[in-house]
Amino acid sequence: MMPFPRAVQENNMAQFERFIISTGRSGSTLLSNMVAENRRVLVLSEFMAGLEAISLPQGEVDGAEFASFLWHDDGLSYMLRLRSDAPMEMLSAGRSGGPVSPRTGGTPSLLRTAFPAMAPDDPEGLFFAAVEFAKRQKRRRTGVHLRALFEWLCERLGRDAWVERSGFGIRMFPWIREAFPSAQFLHLHRDGPEVALSMQNHPWFGIGIPFDFNPPEMADLVAAICNPSTAPDDYIMRLRRHPQPADLYGRHWSNMLCRAYRHLVKVPPERYSEMRFEDLGRDARTALADLAAFFQLPDDPGWIDRAAAMVEREVPSRLSLLSNEERLRLEAACLPGKILVGRADPSLLEVSLERIRSAYEQAHATML
């Protein structure tokens, strides 16, 4: 395959727009690590999540304002970090005396995952260079700023194409699609009950998803920010020690898919594809070859073999740890989402109609 041109022009950057989206806890970290085995592809890991892209303006901003977005820090993650409960996806917790977010006083989110993944030897150097590049840009839409930055990162790091992957990307999908109207989207999904049980045990999701149904009180948040503690009565630690029932996370999984599919159905078929996480375990080479063809990735001989070797043995299901009642509630909560991604089809009307047709045939035969 011929290498992609590197011209950073607004009228031809659309061919570089590739996103892996998921609900989180669906294997997207593994998949992005596998794609990163292609040495001609720059994987932007948790970049959109690090920006909290859903809160970015879609309108025009100047370079200085766009650069300020790169300093964003996720407040919930920072509260967890203060309690030594950071998610394992964070490649760096930041160093003492390093760059800090003006909002939280903690390390910017992009310096905890995205930039350490791209430049493990000097993430801060690359981050500061990116900030300076962003400051020099003219006034334009946020999505165009991001495309220019991603292309600059490709040039800087000697890559021919980029793929962005954020674990919670499907929540941001409506914003991403509007900002990148010509993008290609690969939707990675995993069986809902397994996702729900993984969310239940994950630091960020374990708290963030209950907040999705019951927002916290301001007084509790202020106290958690002003007086961080690992004591049992600390507000955040209390939430972590008393996880919500699994079916709540199943409801969230279904809700995310239902919300996203209102927008996913508008994406032209040639720019949307799906992958099951389970297929990575069953036949990683075929799954990666399909991904490479869909995204039209530049070739790097041997990368699929190297990536396939990263797949570990199949992880045992956690459903067996639930009581029968808990499992039934979880399955019911996940049913809407499973229908949307083709993992369930509970409709038995066709079966019933076929039996009615057969019954008429038998009745007529009996009457003859």
Tab-separated table of N, CA, C and O in Angstrom, residues 174-236:
chain	number	residue	atom	x	y	z
A	174	PRO	N	-21.681	11.993	19.280
A	174	PRO	CA	-22.370	13.080	18.567
A	174	PRO	C	-21.468	14.286	18.341
A	174	PRO	O	-21.477	14.890	17.258
A	175	TRP	N	-20.667	14.663	19.362
A	175	TRP	CA	-19.759	15.796	19.210
A	175	TRP	C	-18.676	15.474	18.183
A	175	TRP	O	-18.374	16.295	17.308
A	176	ILE	N	-18.098	14.274	18.266
A	176	ILE	CA	-17.016	13.901	17.353
A	176	ILE	C	-17.514	13.894	15.912
A	176	ILE	O	-16.842	14.380	14.998
A	177	ARG	N	-18.708	13.349	15.699
A	177	ARG	CA	-19.227	13.271	14.331
A	177	ARG	C	-19.451	14.660	13.742
A	177	ARG	O	-19.192	14.893	12.561
A	178	GLU	N	-19.938	15.596	14.546
A	178	GLU	CA	-20.141	16.948	14.037
A	178	GLU	C	-18.808	17.637	13.766
A	178	GLU	O	-18.659	18.371	12.786
A	179	ALA	N	-17.829	17.396	14.635
A	179	ALA	CA	-16.519	18.027	14.457
A	179	ALA	C	-15.724	17.388	13.324
A	179	ALA	O	-14.898	18.059	12.682
A	180	PHE	N	-15.947	16.092	13.068
A	180	PHE	CA	-15.243	15.344	12.030
A	180	PHE	C	-16.275	14.696	11.105
A	180	PHE	O	-16.476	13.479	11.129
A	181	PRO	N	-16.951	15.483	10.275
A	181	PRO	CA	-18.081	14.951	9.493
A	181	PRO	C	-17.703	13.908	8.451
A	181	PRO	O	-18.573	13.183	7.966
A	182	SER	N	-16.416	13.798	8.111
A	182	SER	CA	-15.993	12.812	7.107
A	182	SER	C	-15.238	11.641	7.718
A	182	SER	O	-14.600	10.869	6.992
A	183	ALA	N	-15.307	11.498	9.026
A	183	ALA	CA	-14.523	10.463	9.708
A	183	ALA	C	-15.078	9.065	9.476
A	183	ALA	O	-16.251	8.879	9.145
A	184	GLN	N	-14.192	8.096	9.661
A	184	GLN	CA	-14.575	6.690	9.687
A	184	GLN	C	-14.612	6.248	11.144
A	184	GLN	O	-13.741	6.613	11.931
A	185	PHE	N	-15.618	5.436	11.473
A	185	PHE	CA	-15.809	5.006	12.857
A	185	PHE	C	-15.860	3.483	12.934
A	185	PHE	O	-16.659	2.841	12.234
A	186	LEU	N	-15.018	2.927	13.782
A	186	LEU	CA	-15.087	1.506	14.107
A	186	LEU	C	-15.661	1.388	15.510
A	186	LEU	O	-15.065	1.886	16.476
A	187	HIS	N	-16.794	0.743	15.632
A	187	HIS	CA	-17.460	0.575	16.923
A	187	HIS	C	-17.079	-0.793	17.485
A	187	HIS	O	-17.484	-1.834	16.960
A	188	LEU	N	-16.296	-0.789	18.542
A	188	LEU	CA	-15.922	-2.017	19.244
A	188	LEU	C	-16.909	-2.252	20.376
A	188	LEU	O	-17.119	-1.369	21.215
A	189	HIS	N	-17.545	-3.410	20.392
A	189	HIS	CA	-18.465	-3.696	21.491
A	189	HIS	C	-18.239	-5.094	22.049
A	189	HIS	O	-17.733	-5.990	21.374
A	190	ARG	N	-18.618	-5.217	23.300
A	190	ARG	CA	-18.455	-6.453	24.072
A	190	ARG	C	-19.800	-6.776	24.700
A	190	ARG	O	-20.665	-5.907	24.829
A	191	ASP	N	-19.990	-8.024	25.080
A	191	ASP	CA	-21.279	-8.410	25.653
A	191	ASP	C	-21.610	-7.560	26.877
A	191	ASP	O	-20.791	-7.408	27.788
A	192	GLY	N	-22.824	-6.989	26.888
A	192	GLY	CA	-23.222	-6.020	27.903
A	192	GLY	C	-23.011	-6.454	29.342
A	192	GLY	O	-22.459	-5.670	30.150
A	193	PRO	N	-23.443	-7.639	29.748
A	193	PRO	CA	-23.234	-8.041	31.143
A	193	PRO	C	-21.757	-8.055	31.553
A	193	PRO	O	-21.425	-7.672	32.678
A	194	GLU	N	-20.878	-8.467	30.650
A	194	GLU	CA	-19.457	-8.463	30.981
A	194	GLU	C	-18.938	-7.030	31.121
A	194	GLU	O	-18.125	-6.727	32.004
A	195	VAL	N	-19.418	-6.130	30.252
A	195	VAL	CA	-19.033	-4.725	30.361
A	195	VAL	C	-19.501	-4.161	31.699
A	195	VAL	O	-18.759	-3.463	32.402
A	196	ALA	N	-20.744	-4.439	32.048
A	196	ALA	CA	-21.317	-3.911	33.287
A	196	ALA	C	-20.517	-4.361	34.505
A	196	ALA	O	-20.217	-3.558	35.404
A	197	LEU	N	-20.145	-5.625	34.559
A	197	LEU	CA	-19.405	-6.143	35.705
A	197	LEU	C	-17.990	-5.564	35.751
A	197	LEU	O	-17.430	-5.357	36.836
A	198	SER	N	-17.420	-5.292	34.595
A	198	SER	CA	-16.099	-4.656	34.559
A	198	SER	C	-16.198	-3.210	35.018
A	198	SER	O	-15.330	-2.722	35.754
A	199	MET	N	-17.253	-2.505	34.601
A	199	MET	CA	-17.457	-1.127	35.052
A	199	MET	C	-17.628	-1.061	36.563
A	199	MET	O	-17.114	-0.162	37.223
A	200	GLN	N	-18.354	-2.016	37.101
A	200	GLN	CA	-18.644	-2.023	38.530
A	200	GLN	C	-17.359	-2.040	39.355
A	200	GLN	O	-17.299	-1.463	40.443
A	201	ASN	N	-16.302	-2.686	38.856
A	201	ASN	CA	-15.056	-2.836	39.600
A	201	ASN	C	-13.986	-1.827	39.200
A	201	ASN	O	-12.868	-1.875	39.718
A	202	HIS	N	-14.301	-0.930	38.281
A	202	HIS	CA	-13.321	0.028	37.786
A	202	HIS	C	-13.438	1.334	38.565
A	202	HIS	O	-14.547	1.817	38.808
A	203	PRO	N	-12.305	1.944	38.994
A	203	PRO	CA	-12.389	3.153	39.826
A	203	PRO	C	-13.251	4.263	39.233
A	203	PRO	O	-14.153	4.775	39.906
A	204	TRP	N	-12.990	4.650	37.976
A	204	TRP	CA	-13.728	5.776	37.395
A	204	TRP	C	-15.180	5.404	37.124
A	204	TRP	O	-16.101	6.101	37.554
A	205	PHE	N	-15.401	4.289	36.442
A	205	PHE	CA	-16.764	3.893	36.113
A	205	PHE	C	-17.555	3.528	37.366
A	205	PHE	O	-18.765	3.738	37.429
A	206	GLY	N	-16.851	2.955	38.364
A	206	GLY	CA	-17.540	2.552	39.584
A	206	GLY	C	-18.248	3.702	40.268
A	206	GLY	O	-19.266	3.506	40.949
A	207	ILE	N	-17.723	4.923	40.082
A	207	ILE	CA	-18.357	6.108	40.659
A	207	ILE	C	-19.089	6.920	39.592
A	207	ILE	O	-20.203	7.397	39.797
A	208	GLY	N	-18.462	7.072	38.436
A	208	GLY	CA	-19.041	7.911	37.393
A	208	GLY	C	-20.395	7.443	36.906
A	208	GLY	O	-21.292	8.261	36.648
A	209	ILE	N	-20.589	6.134	36.792
A	209	ILE	CA	-21.864	5.630	36.269
A	209	ILE	C	-23.006	5.841	37.271
A	209	ILE	O	-24.092	6.280	36.871
A	210	PRO	N	-22.829	5.567	38.570
A	210	PRO	CA	-23.890	5.946	39.515
A	210	PRO	C	-24.218	7.438	39.458
A	210	PRO	O	-25.384	7.826	39.593
A	211	PHE	N	-23.202	8.288	39.233
A	211	PHE	CA	-23.459	9.717	39.087
A	211	PHE	C	-24.332	10.002	37.864
A	211	PHE	O	-25.017	11.025	37.807
A	212	ASP	N	-24.281	9.128	36.875
A	212	ASP	CA	-25.100	9.296	35.678
A	212	ASP	C	-26.585	9.201	36.003
A	212	ASP	O	-27.435	9.769	35.298
A	213	PHE	N	-26.912	8.483	37.051
A	213	PHE	CA	-28.305	8.308	37.455
A	213	PHE	C	-28.683	9.204	38.643
A	213	PHE	O	-29.842	9.558	38.814
A	214	ASN	N	-27.693	9.537	39.460
A	214	ASN	CA	-27.955	10.316	40.676
A	214	ASN	C	-26.808	11.288	40.909
A	214	ASN	O	-25.856	10.974	41.634
A	215	PRO	N	-26.850	12.483	40.303
A	215	PRO	CA	-25.744	13.443	40.445
A	215	PRO	C	-25.437	13.756	41.903
A	215	PRO	O	-26.350	13.832	42.736
A	216	PRO	N	-24.156	13.917	42.235
A	216	PRO	CA	-23.766	14.167	43.631
A	216	PRO	C	-24.180	15.554	44.094
A	216	PRO	O	-24.385	16.465	43.293
A	217	GLU	N	-24.293	15.703	45.401
A	217	GLU	CA	-24.598	17.000	45.982
A	217	GLU	C	-23.339	17.875	45.981
A	217	GLU	O	-22.223	17.389	46.197
A	218	MET	N	-23.510	19.172	45.743
A	218	MET	CA	-22.378	20.085	45.662
A	218	MET	C	-21.562	20.089	46.955
A	218	MET	O	-20.321	20.106	46.924
A	219	ALA	N	-22.229	20.054	48.111
A	219	ALA	CA	-21.509	20.092	49.387
A	219	ALA	C	-20.590	18.881	49.531
A	219	ALA	O	-19.464	18.996	50.043
A	220	ASP	N	-21.062	17.697	49.085
A	220	ASP	CA	-20.234	16.500	49.175
A	220	ASP	C	-19.006	16.626	48.272
A	220	ASP	O	-17.899	16.210	48.647
A	221	LEU	N	-19.186	17.205	47.090
A	221	LEU	CA	-18.065	17.346	46.168
A	221	LEU	C	-17.035	18.336	46.698
A	221	LEU	O	-15.822	18.079	46.628
A	222	VAL	N	-17.500	19.455	47.213
A	222	VAL	CA	-16.568	20.450	47.752
A	222	VAL	C	-15.754	19.857	48.899
A	222	VAL	O	-14.532	20.054	48.990
A	223	ALA	N	-16.419	19.105	49.769
A	223	ALA	CA	-15.707	18.470	50.885
A	223	ALA	C	-14.690	17.456	50.380
A	223	ALA	O	-13.576	17.342	50.906
A	224	ALA	N	-15.067	16.708	49.326
A	224	ALA	CA	-14.158	15.708	48.776
A	224	ALA	C	-12.938	16.353	48.142
A	224	ALA	O	-11.837	15.788	48.160
A	225	ILE	N	-13.118	17.561	47.573
A	225	ILE	CA	-12.005	18.273	46.948
A	225	ILE	C	-11.118	18.927	48.000
A	225	ILE	O	-9.881	18.865	47.922
A	226	CYS	N	-11.730	19.525	48.998
A	226	CYS	CA	-10.970	20.276	50.011
A	226	CYS	C	-10.277	19.376	51.028
A	226	CYS	O	-9.221	19.727	51.563
A	227	ASN	N	-10.870	18.225	51.310
A	227	ASN	CA	-10.336	17.358	52.365
A	227	ASN	C	-10.201	15.910	51.873
A	227	ASN	O	-10.883	15.005	52.364
A	228	PRO	N	-9.352	15.668	50.880
A	228	PRO	CA	-9.202	14.297	50.380
A	228	PRO	C	-8.643	13.370	51.454
A	228	PRO	O	-7.745	13.742	52.207
A	229	SER	N	-9.211	12.169	51.520
A	229	SER	CA	-8.791	11.227	52.550
A	229	SER	C	-9.057	9.805	52.066
A	229	SER	O	-9.917	9.567	51.214
A	230	THR	N	-8.311	8.872	52.598
A	230	THR	CA	-8.569	7.458	52.327
A	230	THR	C	-9.310	6.807	53.487
A	230	THR	O	-9.436	5.584	53.543
A	231	ALA	N	-9.802	7.622	54.408
A	231	ALA	CA	-10.553	7.097	55.551
A	231	ALA	C	-11.891	6.506	55.071
A	231	ALA	O	-12.446	6.946	54.065
A	232	PRO	N	-12.418	5.527	55.786
A	232	PRO	CA	-13.675	4.889	55.363
A	232	PRO	C	-14.848	5.841	55.229
A	232	PRO	O	-15.754	5.589	54.426
A	233	ASP	N	-14.863	6.943	55.991
A	233	ASP	CA	-16.006	7.849	55.928
A	233	ASP	C	-15.837	8.936	54.877
A	233	ASP	O	-16.706	9.797	54.721
A	234	ASP	N	-14.721	8.917	54.152
A	234	ASP	CA	-14.535	9.880	53.065
A	234	ASP	C	-15.597	9.632	51.990
A	234	ASP	O	-15.925	8.486	51.655
A	235	TYR	N	-16.138	10.704	51.441
A	235	TYR	CA	-17.253	10.586	50.495
A	235	TYR	C	-16.903	9.690	49.302
A	235	TYR	O	-17.658	8.764	48.967
A	236	ILE	N	-15.759	9.920	48.672
A	236	ILE	CA	-15.367	9.143	47.499
A	236	ILE	C	-15.051	7.701	47.886
A	236	ILE	O	-15.480	6.746	47.221
